[in-house]
């Protein structure tokens, strides 16, 4: 019997890419086993992200580092997947002939056929937006035990066309998976040991999937059905758009115990002028009133957000409006970035903010956010929370997991196993984690 070949996948970027990498590995599972080392792989896949600055150039640099491996092993196959693959297409093979395979995010279900093609000595390129459901074709193979927390993609693509973003061009239009298929996959994950799922989508709260007998499922309705699955203890979702936060979803945060009290709701700026230039179609005031409604439904909810500083034409006054919004919301988590151009997007053609000014603004914003995060973490000391145990800690008898608020918690002298949900009392707050004692 021929030994299976070894597959190495390097994943960049968002949680959806993590999910996609898992599914690609499963689709090749008949012929490959995963390895954590590129040097001993028979196939290397780079699952790329196009969100960060100079994303394509970073991929080309990585391919340059991998080229010597192919010189040592002529049978090694190298592939590029993800959003850079979608954006660059055949240019990747032209610039780096060592690449055998290029596949976009909507064509992963064709990966086994593409792999067979490259094994026959040819190259394979697929950056189409096919009509068939890639998720239905990408059914997992085998029933291997999974980690207690898993991602589950329910929606892809974006119709918002924010002025800074390439997602509509690399992931395509908004598409929601049928509710019945999402529920089936969730049940299969639970059978494999999963206790918590995070529902993924570029605009996950825009979800509208077809259910039984053609029924329309919103995200709120989908969450209610997921909550009925025995053994599924926790539900989260990301990433959301303020315009798609409807009444039913807000109410779900107060009505469904399994829906965790954590919400990532990007605003990007606190300036109405900049929000309009971003094509965000909400205002700072409407965002703040939305936060009020969410907190009325679930008072203990921890909010998370995204911010871009130094957006083209941003003035000092615009930036101060962002700082004021952050002070009012008080975020438990937030991700902040200095604007970087994306070729082909409207904002790339506008007057740019001086880099030094953008750097200074980013440092000020991150200082404010860090202070809020520490304040919320410190407020957890003395509180009782639930922790989903995910792994062993560095200390003897220590276990590590996530609280319902997504804080990393180290449980000393734990009497628990991976996958357990245990009650603990927080006894200390550190920079990036909490320490607890099991109750």
Coordinates of C-alpha atoms in Angstrom, one line a residue, residues 26-425:
X26 CA -10.4 17.4 4.0
X27 CA -11.0 17.4 0.2
X28 CA -7.5 16.1 -0.3
X29 CA -7.7 13.7 2.6
X30 CA -7.8 10.5 0.5
X31 CA -4.3 11.1 -0.8
X32 CA -2.7 13.4 1.8
X33 CA -2.0 13.7 5.5
X34 CA -1.2 17.1 6.9
X35 CA 2.3 18.0 8.1
X36 CA 3.4 21.1 10.0
X37 CA 6.6 21.4 8.1
X38 CA 6.9 22.7 4.6
X39 CA 10.3 21.1 4.1
X40 CA 8.9 17.5 4.1
X41 CA 5.7 18.3 2.2
X42 CA 4.7 16.8 -1.2
X43 CA 2.2 19.7 -1.7
X44 CA 2.3 23.2 -0.3
X45 CA -0.8 25.4 -0.4
X46 CA -0.7 29.1 0.6
X47 CA -4.2 30.2 1.5
X48 CA -3.8 33.9 1.1
X49 CA -5.5 37.1 2.2
X50 CA -5.8 40.4 0.3
X51 CA -6.8 42.7 3.1
X52 CA -3.4 43.8 4.4
X53 CA -1.0 46.2 2.6
X54 CA 1.2 44.7 -0.1
X55 CA -0.5 41.3 0.4
X56 CA 0.4 40.1 -3.1
X57 CA 4.1 41.1 -2.7
X58 CA 4.3 39.2 0.6
X59 CA 2.9 36.1 -1.2
X60 CA 5.6 36.4 -3.9
X61 CA 8.3 36.7 -1.2
X62 CA 7.0 33.6 0.4
X63 CA 7.0 31.7 -2.9
X64 CA 10.6 32.8 -3.4
X65 CA 11.5 31.3 -0.1
X66 CA 9.8 28.0 -1.1
X67 CA 11.4 27.7 -4.5
X68 CA 14.6 26.0 -3.1
X69 CA 12.4 23.2 -1.7
X70 CA 11.2 22.4 -5.2
X71 CA 14.8 22.4 -6.4
X72 CA 15.5 19.7 -3.8
X73 CA 12.3 17.8 -4.5
X74 CA 11.2 18.1 -8.1
X75 CA 8.0 16.2 -7.3
X76 CA 6.9 18.9 -4.8
X77 CA 3.8 20.8 -6.0
X78 CA 3.1 24.4 -4.9
X79 CA -0.3 26.0 -5.0
X80 CA -1.7 29.5 -4.2
X81 CA -5.3 29.7 -2.9
X82 CA -7.5 32.5 -1.5
X83 CA -8.0 36.1 -2.2
X84 CA -4.6 36.9 -3.7
X85 CA -5.0 34.0 -6.0
X86 CA -8.4 35.4 -7.1
X87 CA -7.0 38.9 -7.6
X88 CA -3.7 37.9 -9.3
X89 CA -4.8 34.8 -11.3
X90 CA -2.3 33.7 -14.0
X91 CA 0.1 36.5 -13.1
X92 CA 1.2 34.4 -10.1
X93 CA 2.4 31.6 -12.4
X94 CA 4.0 34.1 -14.8
X95 CA 6.0 35.8 -12.0
X96 CA 6.8 32.5 -10.1
X97 CA 7.0 29.5 -12.5
X98 CA 7.5 27.2 -9.4
X99 CA 3.7 27.5 -8.8
X100 CA 1.7 24.6 -10.2
X101 CA -1.8 25.5 -9.1
X102 CA -3.8 28.7 -8.5
X103 CA -7.3 28.4 -7.1
X104 CA -9.8 31.2 -6.0
X105 CA -12.0 31.0 -2.9
X106 CA -15.1 29.9 -4.8
X107 CA -13.4 26.9 -6.5
X108 CA -12.0 24.9 -3.7
X109 CA -14.4 22.0 -4.4
X110 CA -12.4 21.5 -7.7
X111 CA -9.1 21.1 -5.8
X112 CA -8.9 17.3 -6.1
X113 CA -9.3 17.4 -9.9
X114 CA -6.8 20.2 -10.0
X115 CA -4.3 18.2 -7.9
X116 CA -4.7 15.3 -10.2
X117 CA -3.9 17.6 -13.2
X118 CA -0.7 18.9 -11.6
X119 CA 0.4 15.4 -10.7
X120 CA 0.2 14.6 -14.4
X121 CA 2.7 17.3 -15.1
X122 CA 0.4 20.1 -16.1
X123 CA -0.5 23.4 -14.3
X124 CA -4.0 24.2 -13.0
X125 CA -5.7 27.6 -12.8
X126 CA -9.3 28.2 -11.6
X127 CA -10.5 31.6 -10.4
X128 CA -14.1 31.3 -11.6
X129 CA -17.3 32.1 -9.7
X130 CA -19.1 28.8 -10.4
X131 CA -22.8 28.3 -10.0
X132 CA -22.6 25.1 -8.1
X133 CA -22.5 25.1 -4.3
X134 CA -18.8 24.6 -3.3
X135 CA -19.8 23.8 0.3
X136 CA -22.0 20.9 -0.8
X137 CA -19.1 19.5 -2.9
X138 CA -16.7 20.0 0.0
X139 CA -18.3 17.6 2.4
X140 CA -15.8 16.5 5.0
X141 CA -14.3 13.0 4.8
X142 CA -13.9 10.9 7.9
X143 CA -15.0 11.6 11.4
X144 CA -11.8 12.6 13.1
X145 CA -12.2 14.3 16.5
X146 CA -12.2 18.1 16.3
X147 CA -11.1 20.8 18.7
X148 CA -14.0 21.9 21.0
X149 CA -14.4 25.2 19.1
X150 CA -14.9 25.4 15.3
X151 CA -15.6 27.9 12.6
X152 CA -18.6 27.4 10.3
X153 CA -19.0 29.5 7.2
X154 CA -22.7 30.4 6.6
X155 CA -22.3 33.4 4.2
X156 CA -19.8 34.6 1.7
X157 CA -19.2 37.7 -0.3
X158 CA -20.2 41.3 0.1
X159 CA -22.5 43.8 -1.6
X160 CA -21.6 46.8 0.4
X161 CA -18.6 48.1 -1.7
X162 CA -16.9 50.0 1.0
X163 CA -14.4 52.4 -0.6
X164 CA -11.4 50.8 1.0
X165 CA -12.2 47.1 0.5
X166 CA -11.4 44.4 -2.1
X167 CA -13.7 41.7 -0.7
X168 CA -16.6 42.2 -3.3
X169 CA -14.0 41.7 -6.0
X170 CA -12.2 38.7 -4.5
X171 CA -15.1 36.9 -2.7
X172 CA -17.9 38.0 -5.0
X173 CA -21.5 38.9 -4.2
X174 CA -23.3 38.0 -1.0
X175 CA -24.4 34.4 -1.0
X176 CA -25.9 32.5 1.9
X177 CA -25.7 28.8 2.4
X178 CA -29.0 26.9 2.8
X179 CA -30.0 26.6 6.4
X180 CA -30.5 22.9 6.2
X181 CA -27.0 22.3 5.2
X182 CA -25.6 24.6 7.9
X183 CA -27.6 22.8 10.5
X184 CA -26.4 19.4 9.2
X185 CA -22.8 20.5 9.3
X186 CA -23.2 21.8 12.8
X187 CA -24.6 18.5 14.0
X188 CA -21.7 16.7 12.3
X189 CA -19.2 19.0 14.1
X190 CA -20.9 18.2 17.5
X191 CA -20.6 14.5 16.7
X192 CA -16.9 15.1 16.3
X193 CA -16.4 16.8 19.7
X194 CA -17.2 20.4 18.9
X195 CA -19.0 22.3 21.7
X196 CA -18.8 25.9 20.2
X197 CA -19.3 27.2 16.7
X198 CA -18.5 30.6 15.3
X199 CA -20.7 31.4 12.3
X200 CA -18.6 33.1 9.6
X201 CA -19.5 35.6 6.9
X202 CA -18.1 38.7 5.3
X203 CA -21.5 40.2 6.3
X204 CA -22.7 37.3 8.5
X205 CA -25.7 39.2 9.8
X206 CA -26.9 39.7 6.2
X207 CA -27.5 36.0 6.2
X208 CA -30.7 34.9 4.4
X209 CA -30.6 31.2 3.7
X210 CA -33.3 28.9 2.4
X211 CA -34.7 26.5 4.9
X212 CA -37.2 23.6 4.7
X213 CA -40.0 24.1 2.3
X214 CA -38.4 27.3 1.0
X215 CA -38.6 29.2 4.3
X216 CA -36.4 32.2 4.6
X217 CA -33.9 32.0 7.5
X218 CA -32.4 35.1 8.9
X219 CA -29.3 34.8 11.1
X220 CA -31.5 35.1 14.2
X221 CA -33.7 32.2 13.0
X222 CA -30.7 30.1 12.2
X223 CA -29.2 30.7 15.6
X224 CA -32.5 29.7 17.3
X225 CA -32.4 26.4 15.3
X226 CA -28.7 25.8 16.1
X227 CA -29.5 26.4 19.8
X228 CA -31.7 23.3 19.7
X229 CA -28.8 21.0 18.9
X230 CA -27.9 18.8 21.9
X231 CA -24.3 19.1 22.8
X232 CA -23.8 22.4 21.1
X233 CA -23.2 24.7 24.1
X234 CA -22.0 28.0 22.5
X235 CA -22.8 30.0 19.4
X236 CA -20.9 33.1 18.2
X237 CA -20.9 35.0 14.8
X238 CA -18.6 37.4 13.0
X239 CA -18.2 39.7 11.1
X240 CA -21.3 41.9 11.2
X241 CA -22.3 45.2 9.5
X242 CA -24.3 47.8 11.5
X243 CA -26.9 48.1 8.7
X244 CA -27.8 44.4 9.0
X245 CA -28.3 44.3 12.7
X246 CA -32.1 43.7 12.7
X247 CA -34.6 43.7 15.6
X248 CA -34.8 39.9 15.8
X249 CA -31.0 39.5 16.0
X250 CA -30.7 42.1 18.7
X251 CA -33.5 40.3 20.6
X252 CA -31.7 37.0 20.2
X253 CA -28.8 38.2 22.4
X254 CA -31.2 38.5 25.3
X255 CA -33.3 35.4 24.6
X256 CA -30.9 32.7 23.5
X257 CA -28.6 31.5 26.3
X258 CA -26.3 29.7 23.9
X259 CA -25.6 32.9 22.0
X260 CA -22.5 34.3 23.8
X261 CA -22.4 37.8 25.2
X262 CA -19.8 39.1 22.7
X263 CA -20.3 41.0 19.5
X264 CA -17.9 42.2 16.9
X265 CA -19.5 45.2 15.1
X266 CA -17.1 47.2 13.0
X267 CA -17.8 51.0 12.7
X268 CA -14.4 52.0 11.0
X269 CA -14.7 55.7 11.9
X270 CA -16.5 58.1 14.3
X271 CA -16.7 60.8 11.7
X272 CA -19.9 61.0 9.6
X273 CA -17.9 62.8 6.8
X274 CA -15.4 59.9 6.6
X275 CA -18.1 57.3 7.0
X276 CA -19.8 58.7 3.9
X277 CA -16.5 58.8 2.0
X278 CA -16.0 55.2 3.0
X279 CA -19.5 54.3 1.6
X280 CA -20.4 52.9 5.0
X281 CA -24.1 54.1 4.8
X282 CA -24.4 54.5 8.6
X283 CA -23.6 57.4 10.9
X284 CA -21.8 57.6 14.2
X285 CA -25.1 58.5 15.9
X286 CA -27.0 55.5 14.4
X287 CA -24.1 53.2 15.4
X288 CA -24.2 54.5 19.0
X289 CA -28.0 54.1 19.2
X290 CA -27.6 50.6 17.9
X291 CA -25.1 49.8 20.7
X292 CA -27.7 51.1 23.2
X293 CA -30.3 48.7 21.9
X294 CA -27.9 45.8 21.9
X295 CA -26.9 46.5 25.5
X296 CA -30.5 46.9 26.5
X297 CA -31.1 43.4 25.2
X298 CA -27.9 42.0 26.9
X299 CA -26.5 44.4 29.5
X300 CA -23.3 42.4 30.0
X301 CA -22.3 42.1 26.4
X302 CA -18.7 42.8 25.5
X303 CA -18.3 44.9 22.3
X304 CA -15.6 44.6 19.7
X305 CA -14.9 46.8 16.7
X306 CA -12.7 47.7 13.7
X307 CA -11.2 51.1 13.0
X308 CA -9.2 52.6 10.1
X309 CA -7.2 55.7 10.9
X310 CA -5.6 57.9 8.3
X311 CA -8.3 57.3 5.7
X312 CA -7.9 59.6 2.7
X313 CA -8.8 63.2 3.6
X314 CA -9.2 62.4 7.3
X315 CA -8.7 65.6 9.3
X316 CA -7.8 66.1 13.0
X317 CA -11.4 66.8 13.7
X318 CA -12.5 63.6 11.9
X319 CA -10.0 61.6 14.0
X320 CA -11.2 63.2 17.2
X321 CA -14.7 62.2 16.4
X322 CA -13.4 58.6 16.2
X323 CA -11.8 59.0 19.6
X324 CA -15.0 60.3 21.1
X325 CA -17.0 57.4 19.8
X326 CA -14.5 54.9 21.3
X327 CA -14.8 56.7 24.7
X328 CA -18.6 56.5 24.6
X329 CA -18.8 52.8 23.5
X330 CA -16.0 51.4 25.7
X331 CA -14.7 48.4 23.8
X332 CA -13.6 45.1 25.3
X333 CA -11.7 44.3 22.1
X334 CA -11.0 46.3 19.0
X335 CA -8.8 46.0 15.9
X336 CA -7.3 49.2 14.5
X337 CA -5.3 49.7 11.4
X338 CA -3.6 52.5 9.5
X339 CA -5.2 52.9 6.1
X340 CA -3.4 51.3 3.2
X341 CA -4.3 51.6 -0.4
X342 CA -5.9 48.7 -2.4
X343 CA -5.5 49.1 -6.2
X344 CA -8.8 49.3 -7.9
X345 CA -10.8 50.6 -4.9
X346 CA -12.2 54.2 -4.9
X347 CA -10.2 55.4 -1.9
X348 CA -6.9 54.5 -3.5
X349 CA -7.3 57.4 -5.9
X350 CA -7.9 60.1 -3.3
X351 CA -5.5 62.4 -1.5
X352 CA -3.6 60.4 1.2
X353 CA -2.9 61.3 4.8
X354 CA 0.8 61.8 5.6
X355 CA 2.2 58.5 7.0
X356 CA 3.6 60.2 10.1
X357 CA 0.3 61.8 10.9
X358 CA -1.5 58.4 10.4
X359 CA 1.1 56.7 12.7
X360 CA 0.6 59.2 15.5
X361 CA -3.2 58.9 15.3
X362 CA -3.0 55.1 15.3
X363 CA -0.8 55.1 18.4
X364 CA -3.3 57.4 20.2
X365 CA -6.3 55.3 19.3
X366 CA -4.6 52.0 20.3
X367 CA -3.6 53.6 23.6
X368 CA -7.2 54.5 24.3
X369 CA -8.5 51.0 23.2
X370 CA -5.8 49.2 25.3
X371 CA -6.8 51.1 28.4
X372 CA -10.5 50.2 27.8
X373 CA -9.6 46.5 27.3
X374 CA -7.6 46.5 30.5
X375 CA -10.4 48.2 32.5
X376 CA -12.9 45.5 31.4
X377 CA -10.5 42.7 32.1
X378 CA -9.8 44.1 35.5
X379 CA -13.5 44.3 36.2
X380 CA -13.8 40.6 35.7
X381 CA -11.8 39.8 38.9
X382 CA -14.1 38.3 41.5
X383 CA -16.7 37.3 38.9
X384 CA -17.9 33.8 38.2
X385 CA -17.8 32.9 34.5
X386 CA -18.0 29.8 32.3
X387 CA -15.0 28.5 30.5
X388 CA -14.8 26.1 27.5
X389 CA -11.6 24.2 28.1
X390 CA -9.5 24.1 24.9
X391 CA -6.0 22.9 25.9
X392 CA -3.6 22.2 28.7
X393 CA -1.7 25.2 30.2
X394 CA 2.1 25.6 30.6
X395 CA 1.9 25.0 34.4
X396 CA 1.2 21.6 35.9
X397 CA -2.5 21.0 36.4
X398 CA -3.4 24.2 34.5
X399 CA -6.0 24.2 31.7
X400 CA -6.8 27.1 29.2
X401 CA -10.0 28.1 27.6
X402 CA -12.3 30.9 26.6
X403 CA -15.0 32.6 28.7
X404 CA -18.4 33.5 27.3
X405 CA -16.9 37.0 26.8
X406 CA -14.0 35.5 24.7
X407 CA -11.4 36.2 27.3
X408 CA -8.6 33.7 27.5
X409 CA -8.7 32.1 30.9
X410 CA -6.0 30.1 32.7
X411 CA -7.5 27.7 35.3
X412 CA -5.1 26.7 38.0
X413 CA -5.4 23.2 39.5
X414 CA -8.2 22.4 37.1
X415 CA -10.4 19.3 37.4
X416 CA -11.5 19.3 33.8
X417 CA -10.8 17.8 30.4
X418 CA -10.6 19.4 27.0
X419 CA -14.2 20.1 25.8
X420 CA -15.7 20.6 29.2
X421 CA -17.6 23.8 30.1
X422 CA -16.7 24.6 33.7
X423 CA -17.6 27.4 36.2
X424 CA -14.7 29.4 37.5
X425 CA -14.0 32.4 39.6

